[in-house]
């Protein structure tokens, strides 16, 4: 009898309160999809799923001072997945590794959550051989001995708290796997007679564990297990590379020139942790560009398994789209009128579009987007010469990007249309100045000086964000189109998230999922529900023009041809449905339980 466990590990693993970016969605979707596959009988029904990640009891426990996460497990039930895991957790606590646990049920299949609080490891004293030391130092000493991690060097760097957290979290996860694996051996070892012990070992249940580590923050876990000789099947998934992200839009040039040296601004400690993926039995990448980067910077080889998206509904929720669009249009119209007066813009004449990303101005293509909006302004003005109602149209492009959340009570009246310098920090301020230099401020819509504007939205959006007060999915549903002109983008889940809401999008060729369009049958004869702009081989001017033409295409289709626009929405939704999680999770499963 074999008892199988699959452990999904990551810095963002756990409840949604641990989320920093898209990787939380990936781990959560993998757990849910595995449960669905078990429930449907498509994979073995005796597999037990664990999600292992960090636990932040207070805001000060998070190494990420911008995010200040506090883990909320109130939505989880008590963990109840058998005596093996209960005993393993008790053993871990005796070794000084405390955990917080919980359980959720998806498709009638339990999924356990094991979360580790690492911030106290600096004050936890343990004995190693004849010496006493902190648990953190014991972990660092062992990491040097096992895989050569030079923590003495890395702890002097500015990102030392992040590095220490990753190392300690990885240690805790690997100990969980090691101790759980040993649960099958201990009952047999109590017999003094060797023959009896071997017989007991042959008839007792065997525990087989597979560990899937997402991103470099937990790669030391699998490296440590391999260095200790533990018989555990391991997989490392890279969603990007650290040197590639440091190179940004220059990474494609470096690949073409076979330039292996890490860019000067590469966080060396993080990139070194990422290189530990070489210890994994299987290495996977979310896209071809990430695979090429990993081969270039780390000499890693593996397979591409794309990301996906969960789409529960069978049809576009048109009532939601219409409701959300009306809410956005009314907000823009009312706010502009209240702030600047003049003739009030009819809400129905406002065409909202959006982009959402990390605040990496060059990597995410914001200079190209702003230039494209200027061109779109001119295209609409020329349309107005022959289409009388075109002169009333106003396009409001929300640029949703921020260094971190802002307190609602400190935001100015009319946020984000009204922005004051004191709330903008670092790159937010630079992006706002770029908008001003292009004369794309939203107040220009009132006078007609501009037909198209860019509205910087420097906030983590949500129902209480002090602006639109809408969830991300509601903003996506309410906008006419999404535009994602990234110069560096390993995959781009946000494009699929827009498609899930039935919202067409414009993506760059550099994005990891653009090749999927070749496998989808077109519903329309025009550009289609997802337009790919070549930002690799075209000149800058050609690229910006293509972005502007695509924006004009979606904008004018929504204004002048509702039937065609609905087909574009259906096509974007069909792409999201096609790229669900079933296929990639099945690929993960096949490689994890070989």
PDB file of N, CA, C and O in Angstrom, residues 405-474:
ATOM      1  N   UNK A 405      -0.012  49.651  -1.287  1.00  0.00           N
ATOM      2  CA  UNK A 405      -1.329  50.203  -0.944  1.00  0.00           C
ATOM      3  C   UNK A 405      -1.206  51.558  -0.257  1.00  0.00           C
ATOM      4  O   UNK A 405      -0.239  51.821   0.454  1.00  0.00           O
ATOM      5  N   UNK A 406      -2.201  52.407  -0.482  1.00  0.00           N
ATOM      6  CA  UNK A 406      -2.243  53.729   0.144  1.00  0.00           C
ATOM      7  C   UNK A 406      -3.474  53.827   1.043  1.00  0.00           C
ATOM      8  O   UNK A 406      -4.537  53.300   0.701  1.00  0.00           O
ATOM      9  N   UNK A 407      -3.312  54.493   2.168  1.00  0.00           N
ATOM     10  CA  UNK A 407      -4.420  54.644   3.090  1.00  0.00           C
ATOM     11  C   UNK A 407      -5.506  55.510   2.472  1.00  0.00           C
ATOM     12  O   UNK A 407      -5.237  56.601   1.966  1.00  0.00           O
ATOM     13  N   UNK A 408      -6.714  55.021   2.554  1.00  0.00           N
ATOM     14  CA  UNK A 408      -7.850  55.689   1.920  1.00  0.00           C
ATOM     15  C   UNK A 408      -8.043  57.112   2.427  1.00  0.00           C
ATOM     16  O   UNK A 408      -8.336  58.026   1.646  1.00  0.00           O
ATOM     17  N   UNK A 409      -7.846  57.324   3.734  1.00  0.00           N
ATOM     18  CA  UNK A 409      -8.117  58.648   4.307  1.00  0.00           C
ATOM     19  C   UNK A 409      -7.056  59.686   3.952  1.00  0.00           C
ATOM     20  O   UNK A 409      -7.217  60.872   4.237  1.00  0.00           O
ATOM     21  N   UNK A 410      -5.968  59.241   3.302  1.00  0.00           N
ATOM     22  CA  UNK A 410      -4.927  60.178   2.898  1.00  0.00           C
ATOM     23  C   UNK A 410      -4.983  60.515   1.407  1.00  0.00           C
ATOM     24  O   UNK A 410      -4.150  61.276   0.920  1.00  0.00           O
ATOM     25  N   UNK A 411      -5.940  59.953   0.716  1.00  0.00           N
ATOM     26  CA  UNK A 411      -6.065  60.210  -0.717  1.00  0.00           C
ATOM     27  C   UNK A 411      -6.841  61.504  -0.948  1.00  0.00           C
ATOM     28  O   UNK A 411      -7.762  61.833  -0.203  1.00  0.00           O
ATOM     29  N   UNK A 412      -6.513  62.256  -2.009  1.00  0.00           N
ATOM     30  CA  UNK A 412      -7.212  63.514  -2.285  1.00  0.00           C
ATOM     31  C   UNK A 412      -8.622  63.271  -2.816  1.00  0.00           C
ATOM     32  O   UNK A 412      -8.932  62.190  -3.333  1.00  0.00           O
ATOM     33  N   UNK A 413      -9.456  64.260  -2.692  1.00  0.00           N
ATOM     34  CA  UNK A 413     -10.805  64.177  -3.247  1.00  0.00           C
ATOM     35  C   UNK A 413     -10.716  64.017  -4.765  1.00  0.00           C
ATOM     36  O   UNK A 413      -9.956  64.705  -5.438  1.00  0.00           O
ATOM     37  N   UNK A 414     -11.495  63.097  -5.291  1.00  0.00           N
ATOM     38  CA  UNK A 414     -11.485  62.873  -6.729  1.00  0.00           C
ATOM     39  C   UNK A 414     -10.409  61.915  -7.204  1.00  0.00           C
ATOM     40  O   UNK A 414     -10.153  61.803  -8.404  1.00  0.00           O
ATOM     41  N   UNK A 415      -9.742  61.216  -6.271  1.00  0.00           N
ATOM     42  CA  UNK A 415      -8.735  60.219  -6.636  1.00  0.00           C
ATOM     43  C   UNK A 415      -9.385  59.127  -7.482  1.00  0.00           C
ATOM     44  O   UNK A 415     -10.513  58.712  -7.215  1.00  0.00           O
ATOM     45  N   UNK A 416      -8.717  58.635  -8.553  1.00  0.00           N
ATOM     46  CA  UNK A 416      -7.358  58.949  -9.008  1.00  0.00           C
ATOM     47  C   UNK A 416      -7.296  60.014 -10.101  1.00  0.00           C
ATOM     48  O   UNK A 416      -6.215  60.305 -10.597  1.00  0.00           O
ATOM     49  N   UNK A 417      -8.459  60.570 -10.489  1.00  0.00           N
ATOM     50  CA  UNK A 417      -8.420  61.622 -11.502  1.00  0.00           C
ATOM     51  C   UNK A 417      -7.680  62.843 -10.971  1.00  0.00           C
ATOM     52  O   UNK A 417      -6.948  63.519 -11.692  1.00  0.00           O
ATOM     53  N   UNK A 418      -7.854  63.107  -9.699  1.00  0.00           N
ATOM     54  CA  UNK A 418      -7.115  64.170  -9.032  1.00  0.00           C
ATOM     55  C   UNK A 418      -5.988  63.542  -8.220  1.00  0.00           C
ATOM     56  O   UNK A 418      -6.230  62.826  -7.253  1.00  0.00           O
ATOM     57  N   UNK A 419      -4.755  63.810  -8.615  1.00  0.00           N
ATOM     58  CA  UNK A 419      -3.582  63.287  -7.910  1.00  0.00           C
ATOM     59  C   UNK A 419      -2.759  64.451  -7.375  1.00  0.00           C
ATOM     60  O   UNK A 419      -2.562  65.452  -8.074  1.00  0.00           O
ATOM     61  N   UNK A 420      -2.293  64.307  -6.157  1.00  0.00           N
ATOM     62  CA  UNK A 420      -1.436  65.325  -5.567  1.00  0.00           C
ATOM     63  C   UNK A 420      -0.041  64.749  -5.359  1.00  0.00           C
ATOM     64  O   UNK A 420       0.114  63.540  -5.126  1.00  0.00           O
ATOM     65  N   UNK A 421       0.999  65.580  -5.455  1.00  0.00           N
ATOM     66  CA  UNK A 421       2.382  65.077  -5.412  1.00  0.00           C
ATOM     67  C   UNK A 421       2.718  64.272  -4.166  1.00  0.00           C
ATOM     68  O   UNK A 421       3.505  63.322  -4.244  1.00  0.00           O
ATOM     69  N   UNK A 422       2.111  64.627  -3.018  1.00  0.00           N
ATOM     70  CA  UNK A 422       2.517  63.970  -1.777  1.00  0.00           C
ATOM     71  C   UNK A 422       2.124  62.503  -1.695  1.00  0.00           C
ATOM     72  O   UNK A 422       2.679  61.757  -0.875  1.00  0.00           O
ATOM     73  N   UNK A 423       1.178  62.055  -2.511  1.00  0.00           N
ATOM     74  CA  UNK A 423       0.795  60.642  -2.438  1.00  0.00           C
ATOM     75  C   UNK A 423       1.585  59.778  -3.420  1.00  0.00           C
ATOM     76  O   UNK A 423       1.516  58.548  -3.366  1.00  0.00           O
ATOM     77  N   UNK A 424       2.343  60.416  -4.311  1.00  0.00           N
ATOM     78  CA  UNK A 424       3.094  59.673  -5.319  1.00  0.00           C
ATOM     79  C   UNK A 424       4.514  59.420  -4.824  1.00  0.00           C
ATOM     80  O   UNK A 424       5.171  60.319  -4.293  1.00  0.00           O
ATOM     81  N   UNK A 425       4.978  58.203  -5.003  1.00  0.00           N
ATOM     82  CA  UNK A 425       6.328  57.853  -4.577  1.00  0.00           C
ATOM     83  C   UNK A 425       7.112  57.274  -5.747  1.00  0.00           C
ATOM     84  O   UNK A 425       6.576  56.568  -6.593  1.00  0.00           O
ATOM     85  N   UNK A 426       8.367  57.605  -5.800  1.00  0.00           N
ATOM     86  CA  UNK A 426       9.352  57.043  -6.709  1.00  0.00           C
ATOM     87  C   UNK A 426       8.835  56.939  -8.140  1.00  0.00           C
ATOM     88  O   UNK A 426       8.544  57.939  -8.777  1.00  0.00           O
ATOM     89  N   UNK A 427       8.701  55.702  -8.674  1.00  0.00           N
ATOM     90  CA  UNK A 427       8.340  55.528 -10.080  1.00  0.00           C
ATOM     91  C   UNK A 427       6.922  56.004 -10.395  1.00  0.00           C
ATOM     92  O   UNK A 427       6.616  56.325 -11.539  1.00  0.00           O
ATOM     93  N   UNK A 428       6.054  56.042  -9.385  1.00  0.00           N
ATOM     94  CA  UNK A 428       4.712  56.596  -9.597  1.00  0.00           C
ATOM     95  C   UNK A 428       4.830  58.054 -10.039  1.00  0.00           C
ATOM     96  O   UNK A 428       4.138  58.493 -10.964  1.00  0.00           O
ATOM     97  N   UNK A 429       5.700  58.795  -9.384  1.00  0.00           N
ATOM     98  CA  UNK A 429       5.898  60.206  -9.717  1.00  0.00           C
ATOM     99  C   UNK A 429       6.481  60.366 -11.116  1.00  0.00           C
ATOM    100  O   UNK A 429       6.079  61.250 -11.878  1.00  0.00           O
ATOM    101  N   UNK A 430       7.420  59.495 -11.462  1.00  0.00           N
ATOM    102  CA  UNK A 430       8.016  59.568 -12.811  1.00  0.00           C
ATOM    103  C   UNK A 430       6.985  59.278 -13.887  1.00  0.00           C
ATOM    104  O   UNK A 430       6.939  59.966 -14.920  1.00  0.00           O
ATOM    105  N   UNK A 431       6.132  58.290 -13.655  1.00  0.00           N
ATOM    106  CA  UNK A 431       5.099  57.966 -14.628  1.00  0.00           C
ATOM    107  C   UNK A 431       4.100  59.104 -14.765  1.00  0.00           C
ATOM    108  O   UNK A 431       3.644  59.421 -15.877  1.00  0.00           O
ATOM    109  N   UNK A 432       3.752  59.741 -13.653  1.00  0.00           N
ATOM    110  CA  UNK A 432       2.816  60.867 -13.710  1.00  0.00           C
ATOM    111  C   UNK A 432       3.407  62.022 -14.514  1.00  0.00           C
ATOM    112  O   UNK A 432       2.707  62.673 -15.298  1.00  0.00           O
ATOM    113  N   UNK A 433       4.695  62.271 -14.340  1.00  0.00           N
ATOM    114  CA  UNK A 433       5.347  63.335 -15.117  1.00  0.00           C
ATOM    115  C   UNK A 433       5.374  62.986 -16.607  1.00  0.00           C
ATOM    116  O   UNK A 433       5.263  63.882 -17.466  1.00  0.00           O
ATOM    117  N   UNK A 434       5.515  61.700 -16.927  1.00  0.00           N
ATOM    118  CA  UNK A 434       5.472  61.281 -18.333  1.00  0.00           C
ATOM    119  C   UNK A 434       4.097  61.558 -18.934  1.00  0.00           C
ATOM    120  O   UNK A 434       3.978  61.973 -20.091  1.00  0.00           O
ATOM    121  N   UNK A 435       3.045  61.327 -18.147  1.00  0.00           N
ATOM    122  CA  UNK A 435       1.684  61.623 -18.608  1.00  0.00           C
ATOM    123  C   UNK A 435       1.537  63.118 -18.877  1.00  0.00           C
ATOM    124  O   UNK A 435       0.953  63.535 -19.893  1.00  0.00           O
ATOM    125  N   UNK A 436       2.080  63.944 -17.985  1.00  0.00           N
ATOM    126  CA  UNK A 436       2.006  65.393 -18.164  1.00  0.00           C
ATOM    127  C   UNK A 436       2.793  65.840 -19.398  1.00  0.00           C
ATOM    128  O   UNK A 436       2.344  66.722 -20.147  1.00  0.00           O
ATOM    129  N   UNK A 437       3.950  65.242 -19.614  1.00  0.00           N
ATOM    130  CA  UNK A 437       4.758  65.611 -20.779  1.00  0.00           C
ATOM    131  C   UNK A 437       4.052  65.298 -22.091  1.00  0.00           C
ATOM    132  O   UNK A 437       4.238  66.000 -23.088  1.00  0.00           O
ATOM    133  N   UNK A 438       3.238  64.250 -22.082  1.00  0.00           N
ATOM    134  CA  UNK A 438       2.478  63.889 -23.285  1.00  0.00           C
ATOM    135  C   UNK A 438       1.140  64.623 -23.360  1.00  0.00           C
ATOM    136  O   UNK A 438       0.371  64.401 -24.295  1.00  0.00           O
ATOM    137  N   UNK A 439       0.867  65.486 -22.367  1.00  0.00           N
ATOM    138  CA  UNK A 439      -0.395  66.238 -22.314  1.00  0.00           C
ATOM    139  C   UNK A 439      -1.603  65.300 -22.366  1.00  0.00           C
ATOM    140  O   UNK A 439      -2.561  65.525 -23.112  1.00  0.00           O
ATOM    141  N   UNK A 440      -1.564  64.253 -21.529  1.00  0.00           N
ATOM    142  CA  UNK A 440      -2.640  63.259 -21.500  1.00  0.00           C
ATOM    143  C   UNK A 440      -3.413  63.281 -20.180  1.00  0.00           C
ATOM    144  O   UNK A 440      -4.143  62.341 -19.872  1.00  0.00           O
ATOM    145  N   UNK A 441      -3.277  64.353 -19.400  1.00  0.00           N
ATOM    146  CA  UNK A 441      -3.977  64.426 -18.124  1.00  0.00           C
ATOM    147  C   UNK A 441      -5.492  64.380 -18.352  1.00  0.00           C
ATOM    148  O   UNK A 441      -6.005  64.911 -19.337  1.00  0.00           O
ATOM    149  N   UNK A 442      -6.241  63.797 -17.418  1.00  0.00           N
ATOM    150  CA  UNK A 442      -7.690  63.635 -17.614  1.00  0.00           C
ATOM    151  C   UNK A 442      -8.467  64.943 -17.685  1.00  0.00           C
ATOM    152  O   UNK A 442      -9.537  64.990 -18.323  1.00  0.00           O
ATOM    153  N   UNK A 443      -7.973  66.025 -17.059  1.00  0.00           N
ATOM    154  CA  UNK A 443      -8.719  67.280 -17.106  1.00  0.00           C
ATOM    155  C   UNK A 443      -8.860  67.804 -18.527  1.00  0.00           C
ATOM    156  O   UNK A 443      -9.781  68.588 -18.828  1.00  0.00           O
ATOM    157  N   UNK A 444      -7.987  67.392 -19.425  1.00  0.00           N
ATOM    158  CA  UNK A 444      -8.046  67.857 -20.804  1.00  0.00           C
ATOM    159  C   UNK A 444      -9.265  67.306 -21.551  1.00  0.00           C
ATOM    160  O   UNK A 444      -9.638  67.824 -22.609  1.00  0.00           O
ATOM    161  N   UNK A 445      -9.883  66.241 -21.021  1.00  0.00           N
ATOM    162  CA  UNK A 445     -11.084  65.700 -21.665  1.00  0.00           C
ATOM    163  C   UNK A 445     -12.249  66.675 -21.581  1.00  0.00           C
ATOM    164  O   UNK A 445     -13.133  66.679 -22.449  1.00  0.00           O
ATOM    165  N   UNK A 446     -12.279  67.498 -20.550  1.00  0.00           N
ATOM    166  CA  UNK A 446     -13.400  68.409 -20.335  1.00  0.00           C
ATOM    167  C   UNK A 446     -13.445  69.469 -21.423  1.00  0.00           C
ATOM    168  O   UNK A 446     -14.508  69.743 -22.013  1.00  0.00           O
ATOM    169  N   UNK A 447     -12.319  70.068 -21.718  1.00  0.00           N
ATOM    170  CA  UNK A 447     -12.267  71.133 -22.723  1.00  0.00           C
ATOM    171  C   UNK A 447     -12.232  70.608 -24.142  1.00  0.00           C
ATOM    172  O   UNK A 447     -12.437  71.373 -25.093  1.00  0.00           O
ATOM    173  N   UNK A 448     -11.971  69.307 -24.294  1.00  0.00           N
ATOM    174  CA  UNK A 448     -11.831  68.756 -25.635  1.00  0.00           C
ATOM    175  C   UNK A 448     -10.424  68.907 -26.167  1.00  0.00           C
ATOM    176  O   UNK A 448     -10.141  68.573 -27.324  1.00  0.00           O
ATOM    177  N   UNK A 449      -9.521  69.440 -25.343  1.00  0.00           N
ATOM    178  CA  UNK A 449      -8.123  69.552 -25.733  1.00  0.00           C
ATOM    179  C   UNK A 449      -7.549  68.186 -26.075  1.00  0.00           C
ATOM    180  O   UNK A 449      -6.686  68.047 -26.940  1.00  0.00           O
ATOM    181  N   UNK A 450      -8.037  67.173 -25.380  1.00  0.00           N
ATOM    182  CA  UNK A 450      -7.716  65.782 -25.690  1.00  0.00           C
ATOM    183  C   UNK A 450      -9.001  64.970 -25.737  1.00  0.00           C
ATOM    184  O   UNK A 450      -9.934  65.229 -24.981  1.00  0.00           O
ATOM    185  N   UNK A 451      -9.027  63.996 -26.644  1.00  0.00           N
ATOM    186  CA  UNK A 451     -10.133  63.038 -26.696  1.00  0.00           C
ATOM    187  C   UNK A 451      -9.751  61.778 -25.920  1.00  0.00           C
ATOM    188  O   UNK A 451     -10.602  61.050 -25.437  1.00  0.00           O
ATOM    189  N   UNK A 452      -8.446  61.570 -25.800  1.00  0.00           N
ATOM    190  CA  UNK A 452      -7.907  60.401 -25.108  1.00  0.00           C
ATOM    191  C   UNK A 452      -7.055  60.880 -23.933  1.00  0.00           C
ATOM    192  O   UNK A 452      -6.285  61.839 -24.071  1.00  0.00           O
ATOM    193  N   UNK A 453      -7.202  60.215 -22.797  1.00  0.00           N
ATOM    194  CA  UNK A 453      -6.401  60.598 -21.630  1.00  0.00           C
ATOM    195  C   UNK A 453      -5.871  59.363 -20.926  1.00  0.00           C
ATOM    196  O   UNK A 453      -6.384  58.252 -21.110  1.00  0.00           O
ATOM    197  N   UNK A 454      -4.854  59.578 -20.097  1.00  0.00           N
ATOM    198  CA  UNK A 454      -4.289  58.515 -19.264  1.00  0.00           C
ATOM    199  C   UNK A 454      -4.533  58.878 -17.805  1.00  0.00           C
ATOM    200  O   UNK A 454      -4.145  59.961 -17.367  1.00  0.00           O
ATOM    201  N   UNK A 455      -5.184  57.984 -17.057  1.00  0.00           N
ATOM    202  CA  UNK A 455      -5.486  58.219 -15.648  1.00  0.00           C
ATOM    203  C   UNK A 455      -4.618  57.280 -14.813  1.00  0.00           C
ATOM    204  O   UNK A 455      -4.871  56.078 -14.750  1.00  0.00           O
ATOM    205  N   UNK A 456      -3.570  57.827 -14.211  1.00  0.00           N
ATOM    206  CA  UNK A 456      -2.715  57.019 -13.346  1.00  0.00           C
ATOM    207  C   UNK A 456      -3.503  56.613 -12.102  1.00  0.00           C
ATOM    208  O   UNK A 456      -4.111  57.455 -11.442  1.00  0.00           O
ATOM    209  N   UNK A 457      -3.465  55.326 -11.790  1.00  0.00           N
ATOM    210  CA  UNK A 457      -4.221  54.783 -10.653  1.00  0.00           C
ATOM    211  C   UNK A 457      -3.218  54.121  -9.709  1.00  0.00           C
ATOM    212  O   UNK A 457      -3.080  52.888  -9.670  1.00  0.00           O
ATOM    213  N   UNK A 458      -2.500  54.928  -8.896  1.00  0.00           N
ATOM    214  CA  UNK A 458      -1.414  54.381  -8.057  1.00  0.00           C
ATOM    215  C   UNK A 458      -1.930  53.784  -6.748  1.00  0.00           C
ATOM    216  O   UNK A 458      -1.656  54.283  -5.654  1.00  0.00           O
ATOM    217  N   UNK A 459      -2.656  52.707  -6.852  1.00  0.00           N
ATOM    218  CA  UNK A 459      -3.271  52.096  -5.681  1.00  0.00           C
ATOM    219  C   UNK A 459      -3.512  50.620  -5.958  1.00  0.00           C
ATOM    220  O   UNK A 459      -3.671  50.208  -7.109  1.00  0.00           O
ATOM    221  N   UNK A 460      -3.503  49.810  -4.910  1.00  0.00           N
ATOM    222  CA  UNK A 460      -3.942  48.424  -5.040  1.00  0.00           C
ATOM    223  C   UNK A 460      -5.454  48.437  -4.977  1.00  0.00           C
ATOM    224  O   UNK A 460      -6.034  48.741  -3.927  1.00  0.00           O
ATOM    225  N   UNK A 461      -6.072  48.146  -6.107  1.00  0.00           N
ATOM    226  CA  UNK A 461      -7.509  48.363  -6.241  1.00  0.00           C
ATOM    227  C   UNK A 461      -8.305  47.355  -5.417  1.00  0.00           C
ATOM    228  O   UNK A 461      -7.873  46.225  -5.174  1.00  0.00           O
ATOM    229  N   UNK A 462      -9.469  47.784  -5.010  1.00  0.00           N
ATOM    230  CA  UNK A 462     -10.362  46.948  -4.228  1.00  0.00           C
ATOM    231  C   UNK A 462     -11.599  47.725  -3.827  1.00  0.00           C
ATOM    232  O   UNK A 462     -11.715  48.928  -4.108  1.00  0.00           O
ATOM    233  N   UNK A 463     -12.543  47.084  -3.170  1.00  0.00           N
ATOM    234  CA  UNK A 463     -13.809  47.728  -2.809  1.00  0.00           C
ATOM    235  C   UNK A 463     -13.664  48.946  -1.905  1.00  0.00           C
ATOM    236  O   UNK A 463     -14.582  49.757  -1.817  1.00  0.00           O
ATOM    237  N   UNK A 464     -12.506  49.090  -1.230  1.00  0.00           N
ATOM    238  CA  UNK A 464     -12.298  50.218  -0.325  1.00  0.00           C
ATOM    239  C   UNK A 464     -11.002  50.952  -0.665  1.00  0.00           C
ATOM    240  O   UNK A 464     -10.267  51.378   0.221  1.00  0.00           O
ATOM    241  N   UNK A 465     -10.720  51.130  -1.966  1.00  0.00           N
ATOM    242  CA  UNK A 465      -9.437  51.719  -2.355  1.00  0.00           C
ATOM    243  C   UNK A 465      -9.451  53.244  -2.426  1.00  0.00           C
ATOM    244  O   UNK A 465      -8.427  53.872  -2.655  1.00  0.00           O
ATOM    245  N   UNK A 466     -10.612  53.866  -2.249  1.00  0.00           N
ATOM    246  CA  UNK A 466     -10.695  55.318  -2.289  1.00  0.00           C
ATOM    247  C   UNK A 466     -10.813  55.895  -3.678  1.00  0.00           C
ATOM    248  O   UNK A 466     -10.818  57.129  -3.844  1.00  0.00           O
ATOM    249  N   UNK A 467     -10.934  55.045  -4.696  1.00  0.00           N
ATOM    250  CA  UNK A 467     -11.102  55.510  -6.070  1.00  0.00           C
ATOM    251  C   UNK A 467     -12.386  54.956  -6.654  1.00  0.00           C
ATOM    252  O   UNK A 467     -13.490  55.329  -6.247  1.00  0.00           O
ATOM    253  N   UNK A 468     -12.246  54.054  -7.600  1.00  0.00           N
ATOM    254  CA  UNK A 468     -13.414  53.394  -8.164  1.00  0.00           C
ATOM    255  C   UNK A 468     -14.109  52.492  -7.145  1.00  0.00           C
ATOM    256  O   UNK A 468     -15.297  52.199  -7.271  1.00  0.00           O
ATOM    257  N   UNK A 469     -13.337  52.027  -6.147  1.00  0.00           N
ATOM    258  CA  UNK A 469     -13.878  51.108  -5.131  1.00  0.00           C
ATOM    259  C   UNK A 469     -14.476  49.859  -5.772  1.00  0.00           C
ATOM    260  O   UNK A 469     -15.559  49.404  -5.409  1.00  0.00           O
ATOM    261  N   UNK A 470     -13.744  49.306  -6.727  1.00  0.00           N
ATOM    262  CA  UNK A 470     -14.173  48.109  -7.446  1.00  0.00           C
ATOM    263  C   UNK A 470     -13.061  47.067  -7.402  1.00  0.00           C
ATOM    264  O   UNK A 470     -11.878  47.408  -7.341  1.00  0.00           O
ATOM    265  N   UNK A 471     -13.453  45.800  -7.450  1.00  0.00           N
ATOM    266  CA  UNK A 471     -12.471  44.722  -7.543  1.00  0.00           C
ATOM    267  C   UNK A 471     -11.811  44.744  -8.922  1.00  0.00           C
ATOM    268  O   UNK A 471     -12.345  45.330  -9.874  1.00  0.00           O
ATOM    269  N   UNK A 472     -10.675  44.066  -9.018  1.00  0.00           N
ATOM    270  CA  UNK A 472      -9.970  44.020 -10.303  1.00  0.00           C
ATOM    271  C   UNK A 472     -10.853  43.399 -11.381  1.00  0.00           C
ATOM    272  O   UNK A 472     -10.919  43.904 -12.511  1.00  0.00           O
ATOM    273  N   UNK A 473     -11.548  42.299 -11.052  1.00  0.00           N
ATOM    274  CA  UNK A 473     -12.384  41.653 -12.062  1.00  0.00           C
ATOM    275  C   UNK A 473     -13.512  42.565 -12.519  1.00  0.00           C
ATOM    276  O   UNK A 473     -13.914  42.525 -13.687  1.00  0.00           O
ATOM    277  N   UNK A 474     -14.023  43.420 -11.623  1.00  0.00           N
ATOM    278  CA  UNK A 474     -15.086  44.348 -12.005  1.00  0.00           C
ATOM    279  C   UNK A 474     -14.558  45.434 -12.937  1.00  0.00           C
ATOM    280  O   UNK A 474     -15.247  45.822 -13.893  1.00  0.00           O
TER     281      UNK A 474
END
